[in-house]
């Protein structure tokens, strides 16, 4: 009853009542801090970038080597680290940033892709009268509005549906969502609304309709996380920060403070991961922004320091776009184990997640089959029984490590901090940890404020509110039309380039190769079903891509969308990168092998191979076995018990279909479980059994053989394009 009265007072009296309910003495401060999307004033305070284009990696490394002392050295190239570098350099501080892997190679590229305040955190704030939770939501909603403003090409509002299956939940969730709008204030993207059952099914036709009462739709933001992270890094570089990926910190430098006699952190010993060269980078202030590896750097400073990071793994899966509407997400607020699952359209696919499982810190997190199946089961609960949710439709899967932290200054050192923590060690090392993607900018501001104060740096206030990120300033929703008209790109490719590079898309278009076709004139695709083009590989090198993994996962997002398509594109990507970076054959082979391992372990390809092995059982009805045997023997005319490329070619030629030998080899290799160059009857039956169970989908051999069987007498062409494929 107390909660109901509080909510009623809030709805009637607005923001002031909300402050009263939560006992918020600082509410007026947050009202003053609120920015009404008028970000231009702050941006005007910042001088123009010193570089029209980001300097090359080689030039950045020379700057790191030759600068006698930086004001700030940031360790970590995720969203928070790059945010710190951008905040520092735009205040006029001499800034450096080093990252042991690639920008956004860790948690920052493996998120749910949402820019959000946190509906569930607001629920906890109200239920528990928790001021810290409220402040976190308030701050995140402000940052959400800012991020949508400064990178409009990479982000957009997204309506998210909350389906209601019990009448009493309708007013309960409606009040909560309306409070979310209310807390956002003038930063509210669009007002939430209620849908009837019929209208809900219009918007989300694949929704489970039994017992559906209606739905509530609210708005949050969505973005391309890895590209957003990269945009922050590139913007910092343009403003003068010396940023370098593949630069590992092997130890911290220290010197004695003449006034106190104590050892103070004064820089870092860095190692170029690509060449092995080591050198010192000196700085007045060193910032540890390494996410899950927070304690690794803290122990470089003090080996006896208490660990504060408690890592948690969050798994996501990607499924074909037909699993969700193109512009409507879904929120499951209470899964079978109490977690929250999002089901969202992203890059014309569907992303589902996340889980929350304690894990060890690793550079190469692997999605578990258990977590993948948990997400699939939750998805099944919300989708119509007409939609068969198949394990084989998982096109990619990944695990990101969320760096939950305890506050070392808190009396309760075992309690997880819901917000971010800025800690300053006795030797002056500044650590920023915790928080969330959406609040990276405010986290960076707090960190640099602490650095300025602790190290007596000469700098003004933060200037990053309203500061456009690379590609955002001159972007417009119709920019892609100019790309089509001026360069002869396909409309889909042009839209993709505009949404990925913003006003820099023209530079990519200028690099595009002529196709030799009537249309499109330029823009050779890397794979047929995705709009990524070869020119992006060349441009990606200008954006500090150093490896094939950088290209398939963070410059393009192929690995996150479809691992089979990424593997298919790999040879051409390696060839193009090798040409630009002067790789020899040995280096090219190394890059191919490393990228394939990345796809196999970190992006879910391993799970695909485990769905169909030479140990897979055959669980088919006798009638099905007879039917599939007949189909198999149409190809195995000699009754050998196996089929080869020659057998398939013979059947295709009989119905006037031509297919090159390499493609046929790939098709058979997908099913050749013992890798002896042929497909036995038993392997074919294992395949069909796995397809029936939903563990495998999009098998080219199965589709080809079925279509050939149906058309042998009619002699019509068989569609042989590679399907979307699943894991």
C-alpha angles and dihedrals in degrees: 000000000000090000092048092051091047092051092047090053090048095052093047099044102032127211096348091057090049089056090050092049092053095038090237110179089174096052092106089054090056091047089055092045093052113112117211094213087275093130099145095087093061092045091052089062091064121085119235118276113277091222125052087205129019110267117251120269089250091055091048092052090051089053090050090051099043102042109098094210136352123210091225133019114190119200111205133048100213124111094283096045094048089045090055091050092050093046092049098045093048089055088058097258119143099246138192131180129190129187124188093214129016127312108277092005092135133044095331093071095042102060132119087262091239128134099203146150094223117256092201092052090055089051089055091046091056097040094047098029086236112172093189092058091048093051091050092053092045092051093045093051090052091049091047090059092047094050093050088052100047097043105031093156093058099039141043140168114271126199111226122198124218106197115213121212100170125055095225090057093062098073091034095056093035091059091047094050092046089053087053089056090046095052090049089056112172088358091066107126097208132338117266120241143189124247128201118233093262093047091047090055090048090057096038107024094172091061121120102261101188110107091355109154100181139289143253120222122202133169133243132156130265129198147172095258102196092044090047090052090048091049089056091050093047092048091052089050091051090052090054108271115143100231125177131176122204089038111128126200107226097176142352122250119228137187134184117262105231092211100050102019090228127130114256129193107251105171142309141275105238132198125202101228092203098052105018092235116146129203141154125260112196124203140166089229132026120200122201108210099154102131111208090012093059094117093048091064093039089056090051085062096042119004090200097053118124116253114247102179120094104184121213125190120227117193124201131184132202122217133178117292093247090075091076139024114268095246108023129079130198131224123202101197097188119031123187090275097037098262127126121247125195121202108193142168110240130169089346090304132090122252122198129186175356134226126182114214130154110250145168120261112259138158090227112045115187125210110237124226088232092059093044091054092045090057092046091052092051090049090052090056091062103037127081118265085240087071111073107211103211129193086218091064092069101111097180138357132190142174125222124193113229111207103222110184142197119221108248089204093053121103088228101056092176095059116100113238111232091204133046122286127218111197129182117201125214089259092052101257108150116213124194114189142157122021125106140273094260094058098046092117097052089044089054091047092052090047096051090044088056091046093051091050098042096045100032093240119175106239140125129229124304115285102187099100104105094005107140116234121226111297096013106090101072098024119123132177089250097048091104091064090065089051090055094045099041101039107021096242123159111263092241092050092046092051090049093050092048092049093047105039103020112199089356090068090094090064090055091047090054089058094049117121123237110256097208089229131113088244134048095028095197136012117078109204123231090216128008101240099047127064095231112124134200092250089068090065091057092044091046090063088058085054090059098264106160104169140038088249089058089054100047096041111030111014090042118015097221095124091054093048105041124353093198091055090047091052090048091053095045100088093052092044091051091047092052094044091047090054092051097040098037096242117176122221092268092054092047091053090048091052092049092050094047092048092048090051089050091053092044099050109020103033101043103261089124089060089053093055091049092058091067120029137146086263095055112125123237110231104172131136114253089248090054092049091053091048093050092045090056090050091049093049091055084070097033094058092160092056091235093147092243140059130223137190088272091058093050092046090052093054093045092050090052089061094040098253121140123203128168119248095242092057091048090050091053091049094051093042090062089065101030094102098175092042097230095135097259140073115238123208090250091054090050091051090048088053094050091047091052090049092051090052092049094242092117129034136171096031106173093205093051092049093044094050093046092049092045091052091052094047106037093102096038094047097216124152119269120229104240105172114131108265123229087267127200140224 
